[in-house]
Coordinates of C-alpha atoms in Angstrom, one line a residue:
Chain A
M9 CA -3.4 -8.2 28.5
K10 CA -0.5 -9.3 26.6
R11 CA -3.1 -9.4 23.0
F12 CA -3.7 -6.1 24.1
A13 CA 0.0 -4.9 23.8
W14 CA 0.8 -7.2 20.9
N15 CA -2.2 -5.2 19.0
G16 CA -0.7 -1.8 19.5
I17 CA 2.7 -2.5 18.6
T18 CA 1.6 -4.2 15.5
A19 CA -0.6 -1.3 14.4
R20 CA 1.6 1.4 15.7
Y21 CA 4.7 -0.2 14.0
P22 CA 3.5 -2.3 11.0
A23 CA 6.9 -2.9 9.7
L24 CA 7.8 -4.4 12.8
F25 CA 7.5 -7.7 11.0
A26 CA 9.4 -7.0 7.7
L27 CA 12.1 -5.6 10.2
T28 CA 12.2 -9.2 12.5
L29 CA 12.1 -11.0 9.2
L30 CA 14.8 -8.9 7.9
I31 CA 17.2 -9.5 10.7
L32 CA 16.2 -13.1 10.6
S33 CA 17.1 -13.3 6.9
L34 CA 20.2 -11.2 7.2
F35 CA 21.5 -13.6 10.1
I36 CA 21.3 -16.5 7.6
N37 CA 22.8 -14.9 5.1
F38 CA 25.5 -13.7 7.0
L39 CA 26.3 -17.2 8.0
L40 CA 25.9 -18.6 4.1
Q41 CA 28.3 -15.3 3.1
P42 CA 30.6 -13.9 6.3
N43 CA 31.7 -10.6 4.1
L44 CA 28.2 -9.9 3.8
F45 CA 28.5 -6.3 5.7
A46 CA 31.8 -5.2 3.5
R47 CA 31.0 -2.6 1.4
D48 CA 31.0 -4.2 -2.1
T49 CA 29.5 -6.9 -0.9
L50 CA 26.4 -4.8 0.4
N51 CA 26.4 -2.8 -2.8
S52 CA 26.2 -5.7 -5.0
N53 CA 23.2 -6.9 -3.2
M54 CA 21.5 -3.4 -2.7
R55 CA 22.0 -2.7 -6.3
V56 CA 20.1 -5.9 -7.4
F57 CA 17.2 -5.0 -4.4
L58 CA 16.6 -1.4 -5.7
P59 CA 14.4 -1.9 -8.5
L60 CA 12.0 -4.0 -6.8
V61 CA 12.0 -1.7 -3.7
I62 CA 11.0 1.3 -5.9
L63 CA 8.3 -1.1 -7.3
A64 CA 7.2 -1.9 -3.7
A65 CA 6.9 1.8 -2.6
G66 CA 4.4 2.4 -5.7
Q67 CA 2.7 -0.5 -5.2
A68 CA 2.4 0.4 -1.5
V69 CA 0.9 3.7 -2.3
V70 CA -1.7 1.9 -4.6
I71 CA -2.6 -0.8 -2.5
L72 CA -3.0 2.2 1.0
G73 CA -5.5 4.0 -1.3
G74 CA -7.5 0.7 -1.5
G75 CA -6.6 -0.4 -4.8
I76 CA -3.6 -3.0 -6.3
D77 CA -1.8 -2.5 -9.7
I78 CA -1.2 -6.0 -11.6
S79 CA 0.4 -4.0 -14.6
L80 CA 3.4 -2.7 -12.9
G81 CA 6.1 -5.3 -14.2
G82 CA 4.4 -4.6 -17.5
I83 CA 5.4 -1.0 -17.3
V84 CA 9.2 -2.1 -15.8
S85 CA 9.6 -3.9 -19.3
I86 CA 8.0 -1.1 -21.3
V87 CA 10.8 1.0 -19.8
N88 CA 13.7 -1.3 -20.3
T89 CA 12.8 -2.2 -23.9
I90 CA 12.5 1.2 -24.6
L91 CA 15.7 2.2 -23.0
A92 CA 17.4 -0.6 -24.5
T93 CA 16.2 -0.3 -28.0
R94 CA 16.3 3.5 -28.3
V95 CA 19.6 4.5 -26.4
G96 CA 21.7 1.5 -27.3
L97 CA 24.9 0.3 -26.6
E98 CA 27.0 2.8 -28.4
G99 CA 24.5 5.5 -27.5
S100 CA 25.6 8.6 -25.5
P101 CA 24.7 9.6 -22.1
E102 CA 22.9 12.6 -23.1
A103 CA 20.5 10.2 -25.0
M104 CA 20.4 8.1 -22.0
W105 CA 19.3 11.0 -19.7
Q106 CA 16.9 11.8 -22.7
Y107 CA 15.1 8.6 -22.8
A108 CA 15.0 8.1 -19.1
A109 CA 12.9 11.1 -18.8
I110 CA 10.8 9.8 -22.0
S111 CA 10.3 6.9 -19.5
L112 CA 9.3 8.6 -17.0
L113 CA 6.7 10.2 -18.9
V114 CA 5.7 6.8 -20.3
G115 CA 5.3 5.7 -16.7
I116 CA 2.8 8.5 -15.7
L117 CA 0.7 7.9 -18.6
A118 CA 0.3 3.8 -18.3
G119 CA -0.5 5.1 -14.6
A120 CA -2.7 7.5 -16.0
L121 CA -4.8 4.7 -18.2
N122 CA -5.1 2.6 -15.3
G123 CA -6.2 5.2 -13.2
F124 CA -9.0 6.5 -15.5
F125 CA -10.5 2.9 -15.7
V126 CA -10.3 2.3 -12.1
A127 CA -11.4 5.7 -10.8
Y128 CA -13.3 7.0 -13.5
L129 CA -15.0 4.2 -15.0
R130 CA -15.1 2.1 -11.4
L131 CA -14.1 -0.6 -12.7
Q132 CA -12.3 -3.4 -10.6
P133 CA -8.5 -2.6 -9.8
I134 CA -7.5 -6.3 -10.1
I135 CA -9.2 -7.4 -13.1
T136 CA -8.4 -4.2 -14.8
T137 CA -4.6 -3.7 -14.1
Y138 CA -4.4 -7.6 -15.2
A139 CA -6.0 -6.4 -19.0
T140 CA -3.6 -3.9 -19.2
S141 CA -1.0 -6.0 -18.0
F142 CA -1.5 -7.7 -21.0
L143 CA -1.5 -4.5 -23.2
F144 CA 1.9 -3.6 -21.4
A145 CA 3.5 -6.6 -21.8
G146 CA 2.4 -7.1 -25.6
L147 CA 3.7 -3.5 -26.1
A148 CA 7.0 -4.4 -24.7
L149 CA 7.3 -7.1 -26.5
F150 CA 6.0 -5.0 -29.5
I151 CA 9.2 -2.9 -28.6
L152 CA 11.9 -5.5 -28.4
P153 CA 10.4 -9.3 -29.7
N154 CA 14.1 -10.7 -29.1
P155 CA 16.2 -10.0 -25.7
G156 CA 18.8 -7.6 -26.8
G157 CA 19.9 -4.0 -27.0
G158 CA 21.4 -2.1 -24.2
I159 CA 22.8 0.7 -22.7
P160 CA 26.3 2.5 -22.5
T161 CA 28.7 0.4 -20.2
S162 CA 29.4 3.6 -18.6
I163 CA 26.0 4.2 -17.7
S164 CA 25.7 0.7 -15.6
E165 CA 29.0 1.3 -14.5
L166 CA 27.8 4.6 -12.8
Y167 CA 24.9 2.4 -11.2
R168 CA 26.9 -0.5 -10.3
S169 CA 29.6 0.9 -8.8
S170 CA 29.0 4.4 -7.1
V171 CA 29.6 4.6 -3.5
P172 CA 28.8 8.2 -2.6
L173 CA 30.5 8.5 0.7
G174 CA 31.3 4.9 1.4
L175 CA 27.3 3.9 1.1
P176 CA 25.8 2.1 -1.9
L177 CA 23.7 4.3 -4.2
A178 CA 20.6 2.3 -3.4
F179 CA 20.9 3.7 0.0
Y180 CA 20.5 7.4 -1.0
M181 CA 17.6 6.4 -3.4
I182 CA 15.6 4.8 -0.6
A183 CA 16.3 7.7 1.7
V184 CA 15.0 9.9 -0.9
I185 CA 12.0 7.7 -1.2
L186 CA 11.4 8.0 2.2
L187 CA 12.1 11.7 3.1
V188 CA 9.3 12.3 0.3
W189 CA 6.6 9.9 1.2
G190 CA 7.3 11.1 5.3
Y191 CA 6.7 14.5 3.5
I192 CA 3.5 13.1 1.8
R193 CA 2.4 11.6 4.7
A194 CA 2.0 14.9 6.6
T195 CA 0.0 16.6 4.0
R196 CA -3.4 17.0 3.3
Y197 CA -3.2 14.6 0.7
G198 CA -1.5 12.2 2.9
N199 CA -4.6 12.1 5.4
F200 CA -7.0 11.5 2.0
L201 CA -4.8 8.8 0.8
F202 CA -5.3 6.7 4.0
A203 CA -9.2 8.0 4.2
V204 CA -10.0 6.5 0.6
G205 CA -8.2 3.5 1.4
G206 CA -10.0 2.7 4.8
K207 CA -13.7 3.4 3.5
A208 CA -14.4 5.2 0.5
Q209 CA -17.6 5.9 1.3
A210 CA -17.2 7.8 4.4
A211 CA -14.4 9.8 2.7
Y212 CA -16.6 10.8 -0.2
E213 CA -19.2 11.6 2.6
T214 CA -16.6 14.0 4.8
A215 CA -15.9 15.6 1.0
V216 CA -12.6 14.0 0.3
P217 CA -12.2 14.2 -3.6
V218 CA -12.4 10.3 -3.9
T219 CA -11.7 9.6 -7.5
T220 CA -9.1 12.0 -8.0
I221 CA -6.8 10.6 -5.2
Q222 CA -7.6 6.7 -6.5
F223 CA -6.8 8.2 -9.8
S224 CA -3.3 9.8 -8.5
T225 CA -2.6 6.4 -6.9
Y226 CA -2.1 4.7 -10.1
V227 CA -0.4 7.9 -11.7
I228 CA 2.2 7.5 -8.6
S229 CA 2.9 3.8 -9.0
G230 CA 3.3 4.2 -12.6
L231 CA 6.0 6.7 -12.1
M232 CA 7.8 4.5 -9.7
A233 CA 7.5 1.7 -12.1
A234 CA 9.1 3.5 -14.7
F235 CA 11.8 4.8 -12.0
S236 CA 12.1 0.5 -11.4
G237 CA 12.4 0.2 -15.0
I238 CA 15.3 2.7 -15.6
A239 CA 17.3 0.7 -12.3
I240 CA 16.8 -2.6 -13.6
T241 CA 17.8 -1.6 -17.3
M242 CA 21.1 0.6 -15.5
L243 CA 21.7 -3.2 -13.3
S244 CA 21.3 -5.4 -16.1
G245 CA 22.5 -2.9 -19.1
S246 CA 20.5 -4.9 -22.0
G247 CA 16.9 -5.3 -23.0
N248 CA 14.4 -8.1 -22.2
A249 CA 10.5 -7.8 -22.6
E250 CA 9.5 -10.2 -19.9
I251 CA 12.4 -8.3 -17.3
G252 CA 9.5 -7.2 -15.2
S253 CA 6.8 -10.0 -15.4
A254 CA 8.0 -11.7 -12.4
M255 CA 8.4 -8.4 -10.4
T256 CA 4.7 -7.6 -9.7
L257 CA 3.8 -10.6 -7.5
N258 CA 7.3 -9.8 -6.4
S259 CA 6.2 -6.4 -5.4
I260 CA 3.0 -7.3 -3.7
T261 CA 4.5 -9.6 -1.5
A262 CA 6.8 -7.2 -0.2
V263 CA 3.9 -5.1 0.6
V264 CA 2.3 -8.0 2.6
I265 CA 5.5 -8.9 4.4
G266 CA 6.0 -4.9 5.4
G267 CA 2.7 -4.9 7.1
T268 CA 0.5 -3.0 4.4
A269 CA -3.1 -5.0 4.4
L270 CA -4.3 -5.4 0.8
S271 CA -7.5 -4.4 2.2
G272 CA -6.1 -1.0 1.8
G273 CA -6.0 2.1 4.6
V274 CA -3.8 0.6 6.9
G275 CA 0.3 0.5 6.8
G276 CA 3.1 2.6 5.1
V277 CA 5.8 2.7 2.5
A278 CA 9.0 1.9 4.7
G279 CA 7.5 -1.6 5.7
P280 CA 6.9 -2.7 2.2
M281 CA 10.4 -1.2 1.0
L282 CA 12.0 -3.1 3.8
G283 CA 10.1 -6.0 2.9
A284 CA 11.8 -5.8 -0.8
I285 CA 15.0 -5.9 0.6
T286 CA 14.0 -9.0 3.2
L287 CA 12.6 -10.7 -0.1
G288 CA 15.8 -9.9 -1.8
F289 CA 18.1 -11.7 1.0
L290 CA 15.6 -14.4 1.1
Q291 CA 16.2 -15.1 -2.6
N292 CA 20.2 -14.9 -2.0
I293 CA 19.6 -17.6 0.8
I294 CA 18.2 -19.6 -2.2
S295 CA 21.3 -18.8 -4.1
F296 CA 24.0 -19.6 -1.7
A297 CA 22.3 -22.9 -0.2
D298 CA 23.4 -24.5 -2.9
I299 CA 20.2 -25.8 -4.4
D300 CA 19.7 -27.9 -7.3
T301 CA 19.2 -25.7 -10.3
W302 CA 16.0 -27.6 -10.8
W303 CA 14.5 -27.0 -7.7
E304 CA 15.2 -23.2 -7.5
T305 CA 11.9 -21.7 -9.1
L306 CA 9.9 -24.1 -6.8
A307 CA 12.1 -23.0 -3.6
K308 CA 11.4 -19.1 -4.5
A309 CA 7.9 -19.6 -5.2
S310 CA 7.7 -21.5 -1.9
I311 CA 9.0 -18.7 -0.1
I312 CA 6.6 -16.0 -1.7
V313 CA 3.4 -18.4 -1.0
A314 CA 5.0 -18.7 2.5
A315 CA 5.9 -15.0 2.8
L316 CA 2.1 -14.3 2.1
A317 CA 0.7 -16.8 4.1
T318 CA 2.5 -15.5 7.6
P319 CA 0.8 -12.4 8.3
G320 CA -2.6 -14.8 7.9
L321 CA -0.7 -17.6 10.0
I322 CA -0.1 -15.0 12.9
N323 CA -3.7 -13.8 13.0
L324 CA -5.2 -17.3 13.2
I325 CA -3.1 -18.2 15.9
R326 CA -3.8 -15.2 17.7
R327 CA -7.6 -15.4 17.2
R328 CA -7.3 -19.1 18.5
R329 CA -5.6 -18.2 21.4
T330 CA -8.1 -15.5 22.7
Chain B
M26 CA -41.1 0.7 -28.7
K27 CA -40.0 -2.4 -26.9
R28 CA -36.2 -2.2 -26.1
F29 CA -34.4 -4.3 -28.0
T30 CA -32.1 -6.5 -25.3
I31 CA -29.5 -9.4 -26.3
S32 CA -27.9 -11.8 -23.5
P33 CA -24.4 -11.7 -23.5
P34 CA -23.7 -15.4 -24.1
M35 CA -26.1 -14.9 -27.5
A36 CA -23.8 -11.5 -28.3
A37 CA -20.5 -13.6 -28.2
L38 CA -21.8 -16.2 -30.2
V39 CA -23.3 -13.8 -32.8
L40 CA -20.2 -12.1 -32.6
A41 CA -18.1 -14.9 -33.7
I42 CA -20.1 -15.9 -36.7
V43 CA -20.2 -12.9 -37.6
L44 CA -16.5 -12.6 -37.3
F45 CA -15.9 -16.0 -39.1
L46 CA -18.2 -15.0 -41.9
L47 CA -15.6 -12.1 -42.1
S48 CA -13.0 -13.7 -41.9
G49 CA -13.4 -15.7 -45.2
L50 CA -12.5 -12.2 -46.8
L51 CA -9.0 -12.6 -45.6
P52 CA -6.6 -13.6 -48.1
N53 CA -5.5 -17.2 -47.1
S54 CA -8.8 -17.7 -45.7
Y55 CA -11.4 -20.3 -47.2
G56 CA -13.1 -18.0 -49.4
S57 CA -15.5 -19.3 -51.4
D58 CA -15.3 -23.1 -50.6
A59 CA -18.1 -23.8 -48.2
K60 CA -16.7 -27.4 -47.5
I61 CA -13.3 -25.6 -46.5
A62 CA -15.6 -23.0 -44.5
I63 CA -17.2 -26.2 -42.4
S64 CA -13.8 -28.0 -41.5
Q65 CA -12.4 -24.8 -40.2
A66 CA -15.1 -23.9 -38.3
T67 CA -15.2 -27.5 -36.8
N68 CA -11.3 -27.1 -36.1
I69 CA -12.0 -23.9 -34.0
A70 CA -15.1 -25.4 -32.0
R71 CA -12.4 -28.2 -31.8
L72 CA -9.7 -26.2 -30.4
A73 CA -12.0 -24.3 -28.2
V74 CA -12.9 -27.4 -26.2
F75 CA -9.7 -27.1 -24.4
L76 CA -10.3 -23.4 -23.6
G77 CA -13.8 -24.1 -22.7
V78 CA -12.9 -26.7 -20.2
I79 CA -10.2 -24.8 -18.6
A80 CA -13.0 -21.9 -18.5
A81 CA -15.3 -24.2 -16.6
G82 CA -13.2 -23.9 -13.4
Q83 CA -12.8 -19.9 -13.9
T84 CA -16.8 -19.7 -14.1
L85 CA -17.0 -21.5 -10.7
V86 CA -14.2 -19.4 -8.7
V87 CA -15.5 -16.2 -10.6
I88 CA -19.4 -16.5 -9.3
S89 CA -18.4 -17.7 -6.2
G90 CA -17.7 -14.0 -5.2
F91 CA -15.3 -11.8 -3.7
E92 CA -12.7 -11.2 -6.3
G93 CA -12.7 -15.2 -6.9
I94 CA -10.1 -15.9 -9.7
D95 CA -7.8 -18.8 -10.4
L96 CA -4.6 -17.7 -11.7
S97 CA -3.0 -21.2 -11.3
A98 CA -5.5 -23.0 -14.0
G99 CA -2.5 -22.6 -16.6
S100 CA -0.1 -24.1 -14.7
V101 CA -2.2 -27.1 -13.0
V102 CA -3.0 -28.0 -17.1
T103 CA 0.9 -28.3 -17.8
L104 CA 0.9 -30.2 -14.7
T105 CA -1.8 -32.5 -15.4
A106 CA -0.9 -33.0 -19.1
I107 CA 2.8 -34.1 -17.9
V108 CA 1.4 -36.4 -15.2
T109 CA -0.8 -38.1 -17.8
Y110 CA 2.1 -38.0 -20.0
V111 CA 3.9 -39.7 -18.0
Y112 CA 2.0 -42.3 -16.2
V113 CA -0.1 -43.7 -19.1
N114 CA 3.0 -44.1 -21.1
G115 CA 1.1 -45.7 -24.5
A116 CA -0.7 -47.6 -22.2
D117 CA -4.9 -47.9 -23.3
E118 CA -5.3 -49.6 -19.7
K119 CA -3.6 -46.6 -17.6
V120 CA -6.0 -44.0 -19.3
F121 CA -8.9 -43.9 -16.5
V122 CA -6.7 -44.2 -13.5
A123 CA -4.2 -41.1 -15.3
L124 CA -7.8 -39.1 -15.5
L125 CA -8.8 -39.8 -12.0
L126 CA -5.1 -38.9 -11.1
S127 CA -5.4 -35.5 -13.1
L128 CA -8.4 -34.8 -11.2
A129 CA -7.0 -35.6 -8.1
V130 CA -3.9 -33.6 -8.3
G131 CA -5.9 -30.5 -10.0
A132 CA -8.3 -30.6 -6.8
L133 CA -5.5 -30.8 -4.4
I134 CA -3.7 -27.7 -5.4
G135 CA -6.7 -26.1 -5.7
F136 CA -8.0 -26.7 -2.2
L137 CA -4.2 -25.4 -1.0
N138 CA -5.8 -22.5 -2.8
G139 CA -9.1 -22.6 -1.0
I140 CA -7.2 -23.1 2.4
G141 CA -5.0 -19.9 1.9
I142 CA -8.3 -17.7 0.8
T143 CA -10.7 -18.8 3.6
F144 CA -8.1 -19.5 6.4
L145 CA -5.1 -17.4 5.8
K146 CA -7.0 -14.5 4.1
I147 CA -5.1 -13.9 1.0
S148 CA -7.1 -12.2 -1.7
P149 CA -7.7 -15.1 -4.6
F150 CA -5.9 -13.3 -7.1
V151 CA -2.4 -13.1 -4.8
M152 CA -2.8 -16.4 -3.5
T153 CA -3.6 -17.9 -7.3
L154 CA -0.6 -16.6 -8.7
G155 CA 1.5 -17.6 -5.9
M156 CA 0.6 -20.9 -6.1
S157 CA 0.9 -20.8 -10.0
G158 CA 4.5 -20.0 -9.3
V159 CA 4.9 -23.1 -7.2
V160 CA 3.1 -25.5 -9.6
T161 CA 5.5 -24.4 -12.1
G162 CA 8.4 -25.0 -10.3
I163 CA 6.9 -28.7 -9.3
V164 CA 6.7 -28.9 -13.4
I165 CA 10.3 -27.8 -14.1
I166 CA 11.3 -30.6 -11.6
L167 CA 9.4 -33.2 -13.1
N168 CA 10.2 -32.2 -16.4
H169 CA 13.7 -31.8 -15.8
G170 CA 14.3 -30.9 -19.2
N171 CA 12.7 -33.5 -21.2
V172 CA 10.1 -36.4 -20.1
S173 CA 9.7 -39.7 -21.2
G174 CA 6.1 -41.0 -21.9
K175 CA 3.5 -41.1 -24.7
V176 CA -0.3 -40.6 -25.1
A177 CA -2.3 -43.7 -25.1
P178 CA -3.8 -44.4 -28.4
I179 CA -7.4 -44.4 -27.3
M180 CA -7.0 -40.7 -26.1
T181 CA -5.8 -39.6 -29.3
R182 CA -8.5 -41.9 -30.9
V183 CA -11.5 -40.7 -28.2
I184 CA -10.4 -36.6 -28.0
A185 CA -8.7 -35.7 -31.3
R186 CA -10.3 -38.0 -34.2
P187 CA -14.0 -37.9 -35.5
V188 CA -16.6 -39.8 -33.9
S189 CA -16.6 -42.2 -36.5
A190 CA -16.4 -41.8 -40.5
S191 CA -19.8 -40.7 -41.0
I192 CA -19.7 -38.4 -38.4
P193 CA -17.2 -35.9 -38.9
I194 CA -17.4 -34.2 -35.6
P195 CA -14.2 -34.3 -33.2
G196 CA -14.9 -36.6 -30.0
A197 CA -13.4 -33.3 -28.3
I198 CA -16.8 -31.6 -29.3
V199 CA -19.1 -34.4 -28.3
I200 CA -17.1 -34.5 -24.6
W201 CA -17.5 -31.2 -24.5
I202 CA -21.4 -30.7 -25.1
I203 CA -21.6 -33.3 -22.4
F204 CA -19.5 -31.6 -20.2
G205 CA -21.4 -28.2 -20.6
I206 CA -24.7 -30.4 -19.6
L207 CA -23.3 -31.5 -16.6
M208 CA -22.1 -27.8 -16.0
W209 CA -25.5 -26.6 -16.5
L210 CA -27.0 -29.8 -14.2
L211 CA -24.4 -28.6 -11.4
L212 CA -24.9 -24.8 -11.7
E213 CA -29.2 -24.7 -12.0
R214 CA -30.2 -28.2 -10.3
T215 CA -28.4 -28.7 -7.5
S216 CA -28.0 -27.3 -3.9
Y217 CA -24.5 -26.7 -4.9
G218 CA -25.5 -24.6 -7.5
K219 CA -27.7 -22.5 -5.4
Y220 CA -25.6 -22.0 -2.6
L221 CA -22.8 -20.8 -5.2
F222 CA -24.8 -18.1 -6.4
A223 CA -25.6 -17.0 -3.1
I224 CA -22.6 -16.8 -1.7
G225 CA -21.6 -14.8 -5.3
V226 CA -24.1 -12.0 -4.2
N227 CA -23.9 -11.9 -0.5
R228 CA -21.5 -14.2 2.1
V229 CA -23.3 -12.3 4.8
T230 CA -26.7 -12.9 4.1
A231 CA -25.7 -16.2 2.5
K232 CA -24.0 -17.5 5.7
L233 CA -27.2 -16.2 7.8
S234 CA -29.4 -18.3 5.5
G235 CA -27.1 -21.4 6.8
V236 CA -24.9 -21.7 3.7
N237 CA -21.5 -23.5 5.0
V238 CA -19.6 -20.6 3.3
T239 CA -16.2 -21.8 4.3
G240 CA -17.1 -25.4 3.3
M241 CA -18.4 -23.7 -0.1
N242 CA -15.2 -21.8 -0.8
L243 CA -12.9 -24.6 -0.3
L244 CA -15.3 -26.9 -2.5
T245 CA -15.4 -24.6 -5.2
Y246 CA -11.6 -23.9 -5.3
A247 CA -11.3 -27.9 -5.2
L248 CA -13.6 -28.2 -8.0
A249 CA -12.0 -25.4 -9.7
G250 CA -8.5 -27.0 -9.7
A251 CA -10.1 -30.7 -10.6
L252 CA -11.5 -28.6 -13.7
A253 CA -8.1 -27.3 -14.8
G254 CA -6.9 -30.8 -14.4
F255 CA -9.4 -32.6 -16.5
G256 CA -8.3 -29.5 -19.0
G257 CA -4.8 -30.5 -19.1
F258 CA -5.9 -34.4 -19.4
L259 CA -8.2 -33.2 -22.5
L260 CA -5.2 -30.8 -23.9
V261 CA -2.5 -33.9 -23.9
G262 CA -4.7 -36.4 -25.7
N263 CA -5.0 -33.6 -28.4
T264 CA -1.7 -32.5 -28.6
G265 CA 0.2 -35.9 -27.8
V266 CA 3.3 -34.0 -26.7
V267 CA 4.0 -32.1 -23.6
L268 CA 5.6 -28.7 -23.4
I269 CA 6.3 -26.8 -20.1
S270 CA 4.6 -23.7 -21.5
L271 CA 1.6 -25.9 -22.4
G272 CA -1.1 -24.5 -20.3
Q273 CA 0.4 -21.2 -19.3
P274 CA -1.6 -19.4 -22.9
Y275 CA -4.6 -20.7 -21.7
L276 CA -4.9 -18.8 -18.6
F277 CA -5.8 -15.1 -19.7
P278 CA -8.2 -16.1 -22.4
S279 CA -9.8 -18.4 -19.7
I280 CA -10.9 -15.4 -17.4
A281 CA -11.7 -13.3 -20.7
A282 CA -14.0 -16.2 -22.1
V283 CA -15.6 -16.0 -18.5
A284 CA -15.9 -12.4 -18.9
V285 CA -17.3 -12.2 -22.6
G286 CA -20.0 -14.9 -21.7
G287 CA -21.5 -12.4 -19.2
T288 CA -20.5 -13.5 -16.0
L289 CA -20.0 -11.2 -13.4
L290 CA -16.7 -10.5 -12.5
S291 CA -17.6 -9.4 -8.9
G292 CA -19.5 -12.7 -8.7
G293 CA -22.9 -13.7 -8.1
K294 CA -24.1 -14.1 -11.6
G295 CA -23.6 -16.1 -14.7
S296 CA -23.7 -19.0 -16.5
Y297 CA -21.1 -21.6 -18.2
W298 CA -23.0 -21.2 -21.6
G299 CA -21.8 -17.8 -21.4
S300 CA -18.1 -19.0 -20.9
M301 CA -18.6 -21.5 -23.9
A302 CA -19.8 -18.9 -26.1
G303 CA -16.5 -16.9 -24.9
A304 CA -14.4 -19.5 -25.5
I305 CA -15.5 -19.9 -28.9
L306 CA -15.1 -16.2 -29.7
L307 CA -11.5 -15.9 -28.3
T308 CA -10.7 -19.1 -29.9
L309 CA -11.9 -17.8 -33.2
M310 CA -10.1 -14.4 -32.3
T311 CA -6.8 -16.0 -31.6
S312 CA -6.9 -18.3 -34.6
L313 CA -7.6 -15.3 -36.9
L314 CA -4.5 -13.3 -35.6
T315 CA -2.5 -16.2 -36.6
T316 CA -3.9 -16.6 -39.8
M317 CA -3.0 -12.6 -40.4
Q318 CA 0.5 -13.6 -39.4
M319 CA 0.6 -11.0 -36.1
P320 CA 3.1 -11.3 -33.7
E321 CA 2.9 -12.7 -30.1
S322 CA 2.9 -8.8 -29.1
V323 CA -0.1 -8.1 -31.0
R324 CA -1.9 -11.2 -29.9
R325 CA -1.5 -10.2 -26.4
M326 CA -2.4 -6.3 -26.8
V327 CA -5.9 -7.3 -28.7
L328 CA -6.6 -9.6 -26.0
G329 CA -5.6 -7.2 -23.3
A330 CA -8.0 -4.7 -25.2
T331 CA -10.6 -6.9 -25.2
L332 CA -10.8 -7.9 -22.0
L333 CA -10.9 -4.1 -21.2
V334 CA -13.6 -3.7 -23.1
L335 CA -15.6 -6.0 -21.9
I336 CA -15.4 -5.0 -18.4
S337 CA -16.0 -1.4 -19.4
I338 CA -19.2 -2.9 -20.4
Y339 CA -20.4 -5.3 -18.2
G340 CA -18.2 -4.7 -14.9
R341 CA -18.9 -1.1 -13.7
Q342 CA -19.7 -0.5 -10.0
R343 CA -21.8 1.4 -8.2
A344 CA -21.1 5.0 -8.0
L345 CA -20.3 6.6 -4.6
R346 CA -23.0 9.3 -5.2
Q347 CA -26.2 7.6 -4.9

């Protein structure tokens, strides 16, 4: 009886685990940083988390559709290097928005390349996007071999300290993504997406355009990666070709924490976005816990592995009990 | 007319030879001097040894199927290289223990990968990528800025120097040939090899036929880790110095080498001879790009594009329409 209830709850609310973990990490964070909920602290945290939150949403769409995108970090890097080299520290805001639009196009193109290989040539998603991640990372390094460049300070200030109606800018962005997702989820496309991710063969037999749906998920994730790249550039204000490399695994971890199954077809986008915020707070704890700098990489990596392992661990314990 | 077919390992080898002959036309290459050409070819083969050994573990996990891959190989190489360097500290008599230590450390990390993949159901790509971060964290702690140690003279003599004055073949190549024969025996002449191909083709039928799939999976990842550890031991014997980024550059080529050799990335089919040929081809490509003074960015893009082309040839999956 108890098992039934637990199953029902986790199936209906896949974000529950992320939410529990979020509350826990918030609480520990609050102990370490008592002014956590002050407007400025909240804003300074959320603006750091936002790039990963956007990326996790993109990753979640691909994973829901039964794929995975390892090249997202590479796309983030490309966008960052394009903005940092083309706009420049002395650039005008108009140039910034112009190149931001171009970046979105680049993201869509990069995603379309992934989608072409995975959906139309039927290659394995993991290895294909791993190969393109090298392509993209190389391209980013080609555009900007050494860290440098930048965007106008006025633009990064706009991102860093806008608090419309007293709420951090990131909250509005997250709300927009959730609204768009809510709309997509209710359309026919949303149903198709879950069908393809659940069982592509069955979806094909019931006349779902499987190839088109798979292709579209990579285009969406590429676009989200471009948005994430714009956000992280506005946050850092400078260019670095390696900026996105660590974000790929983080985005996958956020999806796992968020209760969206890597096998596809189960979950949503809200959970992974919560997962990304949780991951941000967990890494915050490490920064605040006064750990020796030499140990920081290990601590952060261990948290990632622990987060990846937890859903499996819960499953294992649950199966043992019954 | 009989259709002309060529096996992937042969194709890779032929391509490597053609590429090497063509490279003679480059302005700063060997030109028409046969003696320099031979020494250059030997040198490339010697460099290919390290990639070849690291690709051995990769071959095993890829054959085992279920999207098997080991992304922790690069950081394991760095770790065991540092362990060897620090432990041996110039003493010949400690070399054998250092070798065992390298194998054990690698096997332990591989075993942990196996646990995560088999019991916690984390996808191999994500699990080993996460583990790679953890191992890098350990490397950073061990390294602490710089390590003091020394390679033993016997390691340099056996690995880096020619076998004897009359035989100008470096010891590493001899080690590799013996290693290759052992790998062939393991894959083709032991029950382990038979089971490995069986679980790679179909886990369910393998299990029903009495193969211990869980045990095989754990063993394979542990073996792959141990082989990467062996790679680190050999590599430090050749370079004589350790760097924090010693192993990482071998990771992507090791996967590409496996793919070049015709081992199916979806598992169940492949050979170590293929990976050896692939290692030679990829080492040649990298060294040619270096000779042509191509920057790191171009090298990455070429590697990424190579893998993309290869999987487009070998790795296409079944169409949905039967």
